[in-house]
Amino acid sequence: MSTISELQLLKVLAQEMNMRKAAEKLFVSQPALSQRLQNIEKEWGAKLFIRSQRGLSLTAAGELVAQFAVDTISNEEKVKEAIHALKGEVHGTLSIAAASIVGQNWLPGVLKEFIKSYPRAKVSLITGWSSEILKSMADGSIHLGIIRGGSDWKGAKKHLFDDPLYLVDSKISSLDQLMDTDRPFIQFKSDSSYYEEIQEWWHRQFPAPPKNTIYVDQIETCKQLTFNGIGYSILPGIALQGANENLFQVPLQDERDTPIYRSTWLIGYEAAFQLKQVQAFLDIIDEYVAGENSCEKKQGF
């Protein structure tokens, strides 16, 4: 029978599919990791991974063993959480998957309060696109997801906040200037829903695409290029914290002249919402959002 540490090793290898990255994540050397993998494969009596220049590939046997590792670790964590719940304290791991922009700009403040209030709890956080988070939620290894935009999620969900979309630039102060400018439109890779929303807005406003476009892989890169005067971009309000006062921020509007907002939702399964650490986190979120709303009212927003 494999030990938990061996199962964790298999889980990380299956996630990373790369010996170097897995070794770094496990804080071991590559030779040591390679030797341990050989011993594990002897124990199972089958080749679990195939090495190539591109990285690792799971064999058919490896897929079975890797899934066994994931399931066993998940079940152990659930048992620990159940035991801690009986004691009446907030223990265990709070597993969250959040949209990258939320993880960068909003979630740190919430997690700071959570850790301060519940120091015995642990936090596991991964970030990515909302579409990736929805897929991650499917295997049940994550307690909560925080996604952007609309969602047909059938489980429990909670609306967190809305933030408007802006055309942001250091020179362009009006939408009327866009068709005449040679300044580049800086776009970042995003979920298809966000990209489609921007495309639909553009086509409603203008008869032709931008004259010059720069594509970047992350919203933070897009933000920094815009803030440094390289070109203009469309950014959600959540990304504009600390923006230079000299930047123009023109609100986007739909065909009814209504501001266009990007919604943020917290999603999960009902069973996860019963866990003490999840309930505690939801309480912290309620307090945090209430505090933000109070500050906005005081500032006249």
PDB file of C-alpha atoms in Angstrom:
ATOM      1  CA  MET A   1       0.000   0.000   0.000  1.00  0.00           C
ATOM      2  CA  SER A   2       1.412   3.405  -0.949  1.00  0.00           C
ATOM      3  CA  THR A   3       1.976   5.948   1.781  1.00  0.00           C
ATOM      4  CA  ILE A   4       0.324   9.345   1.623  1.00  0.00           C
ATOM      5  CA  SER A   5       3.639  10.991   0.727  1.00  0.00           C
ATOM      6  CA  GLU A   6       3.986   8.677  -2.262  1.00  0.00           C
ATOM      7  CA  LEU A   7       0.440   9.482  -3.327  1.00  0.00           C
ATOM      8  CA  GLN A   8       1.197  13.188  -3.106  1.00  0.00           C
ATOM      9  CA  LEU A   9       4.259  12.619  -5.283  1.00  0.00           C
ATOM     10  CA  LEU A  10       2.154  10.850  -7.904  1.00  0.00           C
ATOM     11  CA  LYS A  11      -0.497  13.565  -7.777  1.00  0.00           C
ATOM     12  CA  VAL A  12       2.042  16.345  -8.358  1.00  0.00           C
ATOM     13  CA  LEU A  13       3.741  14.436 -11.193  1.00  0.00           C
ATOM     14  CA  ALA A  14       0.376  13.893 -12.888  1.00  0.00           C
ATOM     15  CA  GLN A  15      -0.461  17.588 -12.507  1.00  0.00           C
ATOM     16  CA  GLU A  16       2.859  18.977 -13.725  1.00  0.00           C
ATOM     17  CA  MET A  17       3.818  16.317 -16.305  1.00  0.00           C
ATOM     18  CA  ASN A  18       7.368  17.573 -15.928  1.00  0.00           C
ATOM     19  CA  MET A  19      10.116  16.171 -13.659  1.00  0.00           C
ATOM     20  CA  ARG A  20      11.803  19.520 -13.042  1.00  0.00           C
ATOM     21  CA  LYS A  21       8.602  21.365 -12.153  1.00  0.00           C
ATOM     22  CA  ALA A  22       7.394  18.482  -9.986  1.00  0.00           C
ATOM     23  CA  ALA A  23      10.726  18.324  -8.146  1.00  0.00           C
ATOM     24  CA  GLU A  24      10.573  22.058  -7.452  1.00  0.00           C
ATOM     25  CA  LYS A  25       7.020  21.807  -6.158  1.00  0.00           C
ATOM     26  CA  LEU A  26       7.913  18.851  -3.921  1.00  0.00           C
ATOM     27  CA  PHE A  27      11.188  20.467  -2.744  1.00  0.00           C
ATOM     28  CA  VAL A  28      13.306  17.487  -3.775  1.00  0.00           C
ATOM     29  CA  SER A  29      16.057  17.015  -6.338  1.00  0.00           C
ATOM     30  CA  GLN A  30      15.254  15.520  -9.743  1.00  0.00           C
ATOM     31  CA  PRO A  31      17.477  12.445  -9.154  1.00  0.00           C
ATOM     32  CA  ALA A  32      15.754  11.804  -5.822  1.00  0.00           C
ATOM     33  CA  LEU A  33      12.342  12.193  -7.441  1.00  0.00           C
ATOM     34  CA  SER A  34      13.333   9.861 -10.275  1.00  0.00           C
ATOM     35  CA  GLN A  35      14.522   7.207  -7.815  1.00  0.00           C
ATOM     36  CA  ARG A  36      11.336   7.424  -5.759  1.00  0.00           C
ATOM     37  CA  LEU A  37       9.231   7.103  -8.908  1.00  0.00           C
ATOM     38  CA  GLN A  38      11.149   3.982  -9.920  1.00  0.00           C
ATOM     39  CA  ASN A  39      10.482   2.468  -6.475  1.00  0.00           C
ATOM     40  CA  ILE A  40       6.794   3.310  -6.695  1.00  0.00           C
ATOM     41  CA  GLU A  41       6.550   1.734 -10.150  1.00  0.00           C
ATOM     42  CA  LYS A  42       8.200  -1.432  -8.791  1.00  0.00           C
ATOM     43  CA  GLU A  43       5.650  -1.472  -5.977  1.00  0.00           C
ATOM     44  CA  TRP A  44       2.769  -1.207  -8.425  1.00  0.00           C
ATOM     45  CA  GLY A  45       4.405  -3.594 -10.861  1.00  0.00           C
ATOM     46  CA  ALA A  46       3.788  -1.333 -13.851  1.00  0.00           C
ATOM     47  CA  LYS A  47       5.277   1.580 -15.762  1.00  0.00           C
ATOM     48  CA  LEU A  48       3.311   4.670 -14.745  1.00  0.00           C
ATOM     49  CA  PHE A  49       5.025   7.473 -16.677  1.00  0.00           C
ATOM     50  CA  ILE A  50       6.852   7.675 -19.998  1.00  0.00           C
ATOM     51  CA  ARG A  51       9.576  10.312 -20.346  1.00  0.00           C
ATOM     52  CA  SER A  52      10.208  12.302 -23.519  1.00  0.00           C
ATOM     53  CA  GLN A  53      11.791  15.609 -24.498  1.00  0.00           C
ATOM     54  CA  ARG A  54       8.394  17.222 -24.122  1.00  0.00           C
ATOM     55  CA  GLY A  55       7.948  15.987 -20.561  1.00  0.00           C
ATOM     56  CA  LEU A  56       5.999  13.120 -19.030  1.00  0.00           C
ATOM     57  CA  SER A  57       3.064  11.098 -20.333  1.00  0.00           C
ATOM     58  CA  LEU A  58       0.830   8.834 -18.283  1.00  0.00           C
ATOM     59  CA  THR A  59       0.529   5.192 -19.292  1.00  0.00           C
ATOM     60  CA  ALA A  60      -2.837   3.461 -19.013  1.00  0.00           C
ATOM     61  CA  ALA A  61      -1.740   2.050 -15.661  1.00  0.00           C
ATOM     62  CA  GLY A  62      -0.458   5.500 -14.674  1.00  0.00           C
ATOM     63  CA  GLU A  63      -3.854   7.057 -15.298  1.00  0.00           C
ATOM     64  CA  LEU A  64      -5.460   4.562 -12.925  1.00  0.00           C
ATOM     65  CA  VAL A  65      -2.845   5.022 -10.198  1.00  0.00           C
ATOM     66  CA  ALA A  66      -2.811   8.821 -10.530  1.00  0.00           C
ATOM     67  CA  GLN A  67      -6.593   8.945 -10.135  1.00  0.00           C
ATOM     68  CA  PHE A  68      -6.299   6.635  -7.124  1.00  0.00           C
ATOM     69  CA  ALA A  69      -3.765   9.052  -5.615  1.00  0.00           C
ATOM     70  CA  VAL A  70      -6.037  12.078  -6.170  1.00  0.00           C
ATOM     71  CA  ASP A  71      -9.083  10.293  -4.740  1.00  0.00           C
ATOM     72  CA  THR A  72      -7.225   8.976  -1.698  1.00  0.00           C
ATOM     73  CA  ILE A  73      -5.724  12.363  -0.804  1.00  0.00           C
ATOM     74  CA  SER A  74      -9.100  14.051  -1.275  1.00  0.00           C
ATOM     75  CA  ASN A  75     -10.846  11.475   0.929  1.00  0.00           C
ATOM     76  CA  GLU A  76      -8.206  11.851   3.643  1.00  0.00           C
ATOM     77  CA  GLU A  77      -8.677  15.608   3.647  1.00  0.00           C
ATOM     78  CA  LYS A  78     -12.450  15.238   3.916  1.00  0.00           C
ATOM     79  CA  VAL A  79     -12.083  12.905   6.902  1.00  0.00           C
ATOM     80  CA  LYS A  80      -9.728  15.364   8.625  1.00  0.00           C
ATOM     81  CA  GLU A  81     -12.158  18.189   7.970  1.00  0.00           C
ATOM     82  CA  ALA A  82     -15.027  16.160   9.411  1.00  0.00           C
ATOM     83  CA  ILE A  83     -13.012  15.366  12.552  1.00  0.00           C
ATOM     84  CA  HIS A  84     -12.051  19.016  13.060  1.00  0.00           C
ATOM     85  CA  ALA A  85     -15.670  20.062  12.497  1.00  0.00           C
ATOM     86  CA  LEU A  86     -16.679  17.873  15.426  1.00  0.00           C
ATOM     87  CA  LYS A  87     -14.370  19.874  17.678  1.00  0.00           C
ATOM     88  CA  GLY A  88     -16.159  23.111  16.888  1.00  0.00           C
ATOM     89  CA  GLU A  89     -13.073  25.003  15.647  1.00  0.00           C
ATOM     90  CA  VAL A  90     -12.245  26.212  12.143  1.00  0.00           C
ATOM     91  CA  HIS A  91      -9.508  23.887  10.935  1.00  0.00           C
ATOM     92  CA  GLY A  92      -8.773  22.145   7.670  1.00  0.00           C
ATOM     93  CA  THR A  93      -7.933  23.493   4.252  1.00  0.00           C
ATOM     94  CA  LEU A  94     -10.035  26.009   2.368  1.00  0.00           C
ATOM     95  CA  SER A  95      -9.561  25.191  -1.330  1.00  0.00           C
ATOM     96  CA  ILE A  96     -10.335  28.053  -3.706  1.00  0.00           C
ATOM     97  CA  ALA A  97     -10.016  28.477  -7.459  1.00  0.00           C
ATOM     98  CA  ALA A  98     -10.338  32.112  -8.520  1.00  0.00           C
ATOM     99  CA  ALA A  99     -10.298  34.081 -11.741  1.00  0.00           C
ATOM    100  CA  SER A 100      -6.822  35.584 -12.058  1.00  0.00           C
ATOM    101  CA  ILE A 101      -7.961  39.193 -11.959  1.00  0.00           C
ATOM    102  CA  VAL A 102      -9.894  38.549  -8.740  1.00  0.00           C
ATOM    103  CA  GLY A 103      -6.927  36.695  -7.269  1.00  0.00           C
ATOM    104  CA  GLN A 104      -4.670  39.658  -8.021  1.00  0.00           C
ATOM    105  CA  ASN A 105      -6.877  42.594  -7.050  1.00  0.00           C
ATOM    106  CA  TRP A 106      -9.684  41.625  -4.657  1.00  0.00           C
ATOM    107  CA  LEU A 107      -9.135  38.250  -3.022  1.00  0.00           C
ATOM    108  CA  PRO A 108      -5.878  39.085  -1.143  1.00  0.00           C
ATOM    109  CA  GLY A 109      -7.751  41.487   1.125  1.00  0.00           C
ATOM    110  CA  VAL A 110     -10.386  38.870   1.908  1.00  0.00           C
ATOM    111  CA  LEU A 111      -7.827  36.135   2.574  1.00  0.00           C
ATOM    112  CA  LYS A 112      -5.864  38.452   4.849  1.00  0.00           C
ATOM    113  CA  GLU A 113      -8.925  38.861   7.068  1.00  0.00           C
ATOM    114  CA  PHE A 114      -9.711  35.140   6.920  1.00  0.00           C
ATOM    115  CA  ILE A 115      -6.210  34.078   7.988  1.00  0.00           C
ATOM    116  CA  LYS A 116      -6.164  36.725  10.689  1.00  0.00           C
ATOM    117  CA  SER A 117      -9.499  35.506  12.091  1.00  0.00           C
ATOM    118  CA  TYR A 118      -8.841  31.763  11.676  1.00  0.00           C
ATOM    119  CA  PRO A 119      -5.098  31.112  11.996  1.00  0.00           C
ATOM    120  CA  ARG A 120      -5.591  27.341  12.351  1.00  0.00           C
ATOM    121  CA  ALA A 121      -7.142  27.068   8.888  1.00  0.00           C
ATOM    122  CA  LYS A 122      -5.055  26.600   5.744  1.00  0.00           C
ATOM    123  CA  VAL A 123      -5.687  28.065   2.305  1.00  0.00           C
ATOM    124  CA  SER A 124      -5.106  26.378  -1.037  1.00  0.00           C
ATOM    125  CA  LEU A 125      -5.474  28.770  -3.960  1.00  0.00           C
ATOM    126  CA  ILE A 126      -5.191  28.353  -7.711  1.00  0.00           C
ATOM    127  CA  THR A 127      -5.955  31.045 -10.290  1.00  0.00           C
ATOM    128  CA  GLY A 128      -6.846  30.934 -13.956  1.00  0.00           C
ATOM    129  CA  TRP A 129      -9.606  31.661 -16.425  1.00  0.00           C
ATOM    130  CA  SER A 130     -13.211  31.253 -15.322  1.00  0.00           C
ATOM    131  CA  SER A 131     -13.721  28.453 -17.862  1.00  0.00           C
ATOM    132  CA  GLU A 132     -10.804  26.545 -16.306  1.00  0.00           C
ATOM    133  CA  ILE A 133     -12.241  27.046 -12.825  1.00  0.00           C
ATOM    134  CA  LEU A 134     -15.582  25.567 -13.851  1.00  0.00           C
ATOM    135  CA  LYS A 135     -13.747  22.474 -15.089  1.00  0.00           C
ATOM    136  CA  SER A 136     -11.730  22.242 -11.854  1.00  0.00           C
ATOM    137  CA  MET A 137     -14.921  22.355  -9.807  1.00  0.00           C
ATOM    138  CA  ALA A 138     -16.195  19.246 -11.550  1.00  0.00           C
ATOM    139  CA  ASP A 139     -13.840  16.830  -9.759  1.00  0.00           C
ATOM    140  CA  GLY A 140     -14.897  18.029  -6.294  1.00  0.00           C
ATOM    141  CA  SER A 141     -11.354  18.733  -5.075  1.00  0.00           C
ATOM    142  CA  ILE A 142     -12.049  22.466  -4.739  1.00  0.00           C
ATOM    143  CA  HIS A 143     -14.478  23.879  -2.198  1.00  0.00           C
ATOM    144  CA  LEU A 144     -15.221  27.212  -3.858  1.00  0.00           C
ATOM    145  CA  GLY A 145     -14.749  28.873  -7.212  1.00  0.00           C
ATOM    146  CA  ILE A 146     -14.766  32.604  -7.934  1.00  0.00           C
ATOM    147  CA  ILE A 147     -15.624  33.280 -11.555  1.00  0.00           C
ATOM    148  CA  ARG A 148     -16.274  36.278 -13.779  1.00  0.00           C
ATOM    149  CA  GLY A 149     -19.198  36.893 -16.104  1.00  0.00           C
ATOM    150  CA  GLY A 150     -22.393  34.928 -16.497  1.00  0.00           C
ATOM    151  CA  SER A 151     -22.545  31.247 -15.624  1.00  0.00           C
ATOM    152  CA  ASP A 152     -25.007  28.402 -15.948  1.00  0.00           C
ATOM    153  CA  TRP A 153     -23.602  26.823 -12.753  1.00  0.00           C
ATOM    154  CA  LYS A 154     -26.343  24.605 -11.305  1.00  0.00           C
ATOM    155  CA  GLY A 155     -24.954  24.396  -7.763  1.00  0.00           C
ATOM    156  CA  ALA A 156     -24.899  26.969  -4.989  1.00  0.00           C
ATOM    157  CA  LYS A 157     -23.709  30.418  -5.997  1.00  0.00           C
ATOM    158  CA  LYS A 158     -23.424  33.857  -4.470  1.00  0.00           C
ATOM    159  CA  HIS A 159     -23.136  37.208  -6.243  1.00  0.00           C
ATOM    160  CA  LEU A 160     -20.105  39.104  -4.960  1.00  0.00           C
ATOM    161  CA  PHE A 161     -19.898  42.350  -6.902  1.00  0.00           C
ATOM    162  CA  ASP A 162     -20.145  44.068 -10.287  1.00  0.00           C
ATOM    163  CA  ASP A 163     -17.515  46.351 -11.758  1.00  0.00           C
ATOM    164  CA  PRO A 164     -17.902  48.507 -14.894  1.00  0.00           C
ATOM    165  CA  LEU A 165     -15.771  48.246 -18.015  1.00  0.00           C
ATOM    166  CA  TYR A 166     -13.752  51.249 -19.144  1.00  0.00           C
ATOM    167  CA  LEU A 167     -11.794  52.327 -22.182  1.00  0.00           C
ATOM    168  CA  VAL A 168      -8.529  53.413 -20.599  1.00  0.00           C
ATOM    169  CA  ASP A 169      -5.796  55.581 -22.134  1.00  0.00           C
ATOM    170  CA  SER A 170      -3.417  58.393 -21.335  1.00  0.00           C
ATOM    171  CA  LYS A 171      -4.432  60.366 -24.468  1.00  0.00           C
ATOM    172  CA  ILE A 172      -7.844  59.245 -25.755  1.00  0.00           C
ATOM    173  CA  SER A 173     -10.602  60.855 -23.703  1.00  0.00           C
ATOM    174  CA  SER A 174     -13.612  60.124 -25.923  1.00  0.00           C
ATOM    175  CA  LEU A 175     -14.901  57.176 -27.935  1.00  0.00           C
ATOM    176  CA  ASP A 176     -15.226  59.493 -30.940  1.00  0.00           C
ATOM    177  CA  GLN A 177     -11.435  59.571 -31.197  1.00  0.00           C
ATOM    178  CA  LEU A 178     -11.012  55.815 -31.692  1.00  0.00           C
ATOM    179  CA  MET A 179     -11.635  55.627 -35.434  1.00  0.00           C
ATOM    180  CA  ASP A 180      -9.092  58.344 -36.190  1.00  0.00           C
ATOM    181  CA  THR A 181      -6.289  57.275 -33.870  1.00  0.00           C
ATOM    182  CA  ASP A 182      -3.234  55.244 -34.836  1.00  0.00           C
ATOM    183  CA  ARG A 183      -2.605  54.331 -31.200  1.00  0.00           C
ATOM    184  CA  PRO A 184      -2.653  50.558 -30.677  1.00  0.00           C
ATOM    185  CA  PHE A 185      -5.543  48.768 -29.012  1.00  0.00           C
ATOM    186  CA  ILE A 186      -3.947  46.519 -26.372  1.00  0.00           C
ATOM    187  CA  GLN A 187      -5.875  43.277 -25.868  1.00  0.00           C
ATOM    188  CA  PHE A 188      -5.197  40.423 -23.463  1.00  0.00           C
ATOM    189  CA  LYS A 189      -6.089  36.751 -23.688  1.00  0.00           C
ATOM    190  CA  SER A 190      -9.252  36.052 -21.766  1.00  0.00           C
ATOM    191  CA  ASP A 191     -12.265  33.813 -21.501  1.00  0.00           C
ATOM    192  CA  SER A 192     -14.272  33.634 -24.690  1.00  0.00           C
ATOM    193  CA  SER A 193     -17.269  35.280 -22.960  1.00  0.00           C
ATOM    194  CA  TYR A 194     -15.248  38.393 -22.077  1.00  0.00           C
ATOM    195  CA  TYR A 195     -13.651  38.549 -25.529  1.00  0.00           C
ATOM    196  CA  GLU A 196     -17.052  38.177 -27.215  1.00  0.00           C
ATOM    197  CA  GLU A 197     -18.541  40.901 -25.027  1.00  0.00           C
ATOM    198  CA  ILE A 198     -15.810  43.351 -26.087  1.00  0.00           C
ATOM    199  CA  GLN A 199     -16.125  42.358 -29.756  1.00  0.00           C
ATOM    200  CA  GLU A 200     -19.887  42.852 -29.705  1.00  0.00           C
ATOM    201  CA  TRP A 201     -19.498  46.250 -28.079  1.00  0.00           C
ATOM    202  CA  TRP A 202     -16.899  47.328 -30.658  1.00  0.00           C
ATOM    203  CA  HIS A 203     -19.025  46.237 -33.625  1.00  0.00           C
ATOM    204  CA  ARG A 204     -22.024  48.135 -32.242  1.00  0.00           C
ATOM    205  CA  GLN A 205     -19.938  51.288 -31.980  1.00  0.00           C
ATOM    206  CA  PHE A 206     -17.687  51.214 -35.042  1.00  0.00           C
ATOM    207  CA  PRO A 207     -17.863  50.007 -38.671  1.00  0.00           C
ATOM    208  CA  ALA A 208     -14.267  48.723 -38.764  1.00  0.00           C
ATOM    209  CA  PRO A 209     -11.802  46.998 -36.394  1.00  0.00           C
ATOM    210  CA  PRO A 210      -8.967  48.930 -34.696  1.00  0.00           C
ATOM    211  CA  LYS A 211      -6.197  50.062 -37.046  1.00  0.00           C
ATOM    212  CA  ASN A 212      -3.451  48.662 -34.835  1.00  0.00           C
ATOM    213  CA  THR A 213      -3.660  45.939 -32.192  1.00  0.00           C
ATOM    214  CA  ILE A 214      -1.202  44.533 -29.671  1.00  0.00           C
ATOM    215  CA  TYR A 215      -2.031  41.129 -28.181  1.00  0.00           C
ATOM    216  CA  VAL A 216      -0.614  40.119 -24.788  1.00  0.00           C
ATOM    217  CA  ASP A 217      -1.068  36.981 -22.716  1.00  0.00           C
ATOM    218  CA  GLN A 218      -2.124  38.491 -19.369  1.00  0.00           C
ATOM    219  CA  ILE A 219      -4.328  41.310 -18.162  1.00  0.00           C
ATOM    220  CA  GLU A 220      -1.528  42.600 -15.905  1.00  0.00           C
ATOM    221  CA  THR A 221       0.730  43.077 -18.951  1.00  0.00           C
ATOM    222  CA  CYS A 222      -2.101  44.865 -20.758  1.00  0.00           C
ATOM    223  CA  LYS A 223      -2.659  47.065 -17.717  1.00  0.00           C
ATOM    224  CA  GLN A 224       0.996  48.060 -17.359  1.00  0.00           C
ATOM    225  CA  LEU A 225       1.368  48.849 -21.069  1.00  0.00           C
ATOM    226  CA  THR A 226      -1.722  51.041 -20.878  1.00  0.00           C
ATOM    227  CA  PHE A 227      -0.632  52.758 -17.672  1.00  0.00           C
ATOM    228  CA  ASN A 228       2.714  53.552 -19.321  1.00  0.00           C
ATOM    229  CA  GLY A 229       1.119  55.213 -22.335  1.00  0.00           C
ATOM    230  CA  ILE A 230       1.788  52.549 -24.983  1.00  0.00           C
ATOM    231  CA  GLY A 231      -1.811  52.443 -26.178  1.00  0.00           C
ATOM    232  CA  TYR A 232      -5.416  52.095 -25.064  1.00  0.00           C
ATOM    233  CA  SER A 233      -7.268  49.093 -23.645  1.00  0.00           C
ATOM    234  CA  ILE A 234     -10.602  48.013 -22.223  1.00  0.00           C
ATOM    235  CA  LEU A 235     -10.249  47.107 -18.560  1.00  0.00           C
ATOM    236  CA  PRO A 236     -12.679  46.269 -15.749  1.00  0.00           C
ATOM    237  CA  GLY A 237     -12.857  48.611 -12.788  1.00  0.00           C
ATOM    238  CA  ILE A 238     -11.307  46.004 -10.490  1.00  0.00           C
ATOM    239  CA  ALA A 239      -8.044  46.301 -12.453  1.00  0.00           C
ATOM    240  CA  LEU A 240      -7.841  50.066 -12.111  1.00  0.00           C
ATOM    241  CA  GLN A 241      -6.972  50.268  -8.429  1.00  0.00           C
ATOM    242  CA  GLY A 242      -4.030  52.628  -8.070  1.00  0.00           C
ATOM    243  CA  ALA A 243      -4.386  53.944 -11.611  1.00  0.00           C
ATOM    244  CA  ASN A 244      -2.682  57.218 -12.450  1.00  0.00           C
ATOM    245  CA  GLU A 245      -5.071  60.150 -12.077  1.00  0.00           C
ATOM    246  CA  ASN A 246      -3.998  61.398 -15.521  1.00  0.00           C
ATOM    247  CA  LEU A 247      -5.427  58.309 -17.233  1.00  0.00           C
ATOM    248  CA  PHE A 248      -8.761  58.789 -18.981  1.00  0.00           C
ATOM    249  CA  GLN A 249     -11.388  56.201 -18.028  1.00  0.00           C
ATOM    250  CA  VAL A 250     -14.361  56.215 -20.389  1.00  0.00           C
ATOM    251  CA  PRO A 251     -17.261  53.959 -19.275  1.00  0.00           C
ATOM    252  CA  LEU A 252     -18.510  51.455 -21.842  1.00  0.00           C
ATOM    253  CA  GLN A 253     -22.250  51.431 -22.512  1.00  0.00           C
ATOM    254  CA  ASP A 254     -24.598  49.020 -24.257  1.00  0.00           C
ATOM    255  CA  GLU A 255     -27.162  49.808 -26.965  1.00  0.00           C
ATOM    256  CA  ARG A 256     -29.513  51.241 -24.276  1.00  0.00           C
ATOM    257  CA  ASP A 257     -26.780  53.594 -22.992  1.00  0.00           C
ATOM    258  CA  THR A 258     -26.521  51.498 -19.844  1.00  0.00           C
ATOM    259  CA  PRO A 259     -23.062  50.972 -18.315  1.00  0.00           C
ATOM    260  CA  ILE A 260     -21.603  47.538 -19.099  1.00  0.00           C
ATOM    261  CA  TYR A 261     -20.625  45.612 -16.000  1.00  0.00           C
ATOM    262  CA  ARG A 262     -18.626  42.447 -15.376  1.00  0.00           C
ATOM    263  CA  SER A 263     -20.113  40.318 -12.596  1.00  0.00           C
ATOM    264  CA  THR A 264     -18.169  38.233 -10.100  1.00  0.00           C
ATOM    265  CA  TRP A 265     -19.713  35.099  -8.588  1.00  0.00           C
ATOM    266  CA  LEU A 266     -18.748  32.639  -5.878  1.00  0.00           C
ATOM    267  CA  ILE A 267     -19.802  29.076  -6.729  1.00  0.00           C
ATOM    268  CA  GLY A 268     -19.639  25.709  -5.028  1.00  0.00           C
ATOM    269  CA  TYR A 269     -21.499  22.550  -4.092  1.00  0.00           C
ATOM    270  CA  GLU A 270     -24.001  22.498  -1.223  1.00  0.00           C
ATOM    271  CA  ALA A 271     -21.889  19.935   0.662  1.00  0.00           C
ATOM    272  CA  ALA A 272     -18.873  22.263   0.630  1.00  0.00           C
ATOM    273  CA  PHE A 273     -20.977  25.126   1.975  1.00  0.00           C
ATOM    274  CA  GLN A 274     -21.586  23.062   5.140  1.00  0.00           C
ATOM    275  CA  LEU A 275     -17.887  22.926   6.061  1.00  0.00           C
ATOM    276  CA  LYS A 276     -16.882  25.189   8.916  1.00  0.00           C
ATOM    277  CA  GLN A 277     -13.947  26.742   7.079  1.00  0.00           C
ATOM    278  CA  VAL A 278     -16.185  27.510   4.098  1.00  0.00           C
ATOM    279  CA  GLN A 279     -18.887  28.996   6.325  1.00  0.00           C
ATOM    280  CA  ALA A 280     -16.238  31.109   8.069  1.00  0.00           C
ATOM    281  CA  PHE A 281     -14.898  32.292   4.707  1.00  0.00           C
ATOM    282  CA  LEU A 282     -18.395  33.269   3.551  1.00  0.00           C
ATOM    283  CA  ASP A 283     -18.854  35.298   6.738  1.00  0.00           C
ATOM    284  CA  ILE A 284     -15.570  37.105   6.065  1.00  0.00           C
ATOM    285  CA  ILE A 285     -16.689  37.832   2.489  1.00  0.00           C
ATOM    286  CA  ASP A 286     -19.993  39.296   3.717  1.00  0.00           C
ATOM    287  CA  GLU A 287     -18.144  41.579   6.123  1.00  0.00           C
ATOM    288  CA  TYR A 288     -15.588  42.570   3.475  1.00  0.00           C
ATOM    289  CA  VAL A 289     -18.191  43.373   0.803  1.00  0.00           C
ATOM    290  CA  ALA A 290     -20.272  45.322   3.338  1.00  0.00           C
ATOM    291  CA  GLY A 291     -17.172  47.332   4.255  1.00  0.00           C
ATOM    292  CA  GLU A 292     -16.440  48.082   0.581  1.00  0.00           C
ATOM    293  CA  ASN A 293     -20.025  49.209  -0.035  1.00  0.00           C
ATOM    294  CA  SER A 294     -19.887  51.441   3.022  1.00  0.00           C
ATOM    295  CA  CYS A 295     -16.666  53.089   1.815  1.00  0.00           C
ATOM    296  CA  GLU A 296     -18.138  53.679  -1.650  1.00  0.00           C
ATOM    297  CA  LYS A 297     -21.214  55.385  -0.150  1.00  0.00           C
ATOM    298  CA  LYS A 298     -19.031  57.640   1.983  1.00  0.00           C
ATOM    299  CA  GLN A 299     -16.983  58.578  -1.092  1.00  0.00           C
ATOM    300  CA  GLY A 300     -20.145  59.334  -3.052  1.00  0.00           C
ATOM    301  CA  PHE A 301     -19.861  56.511  -5.606  1.00  0.00           C
TER     302      PHE A 301
END
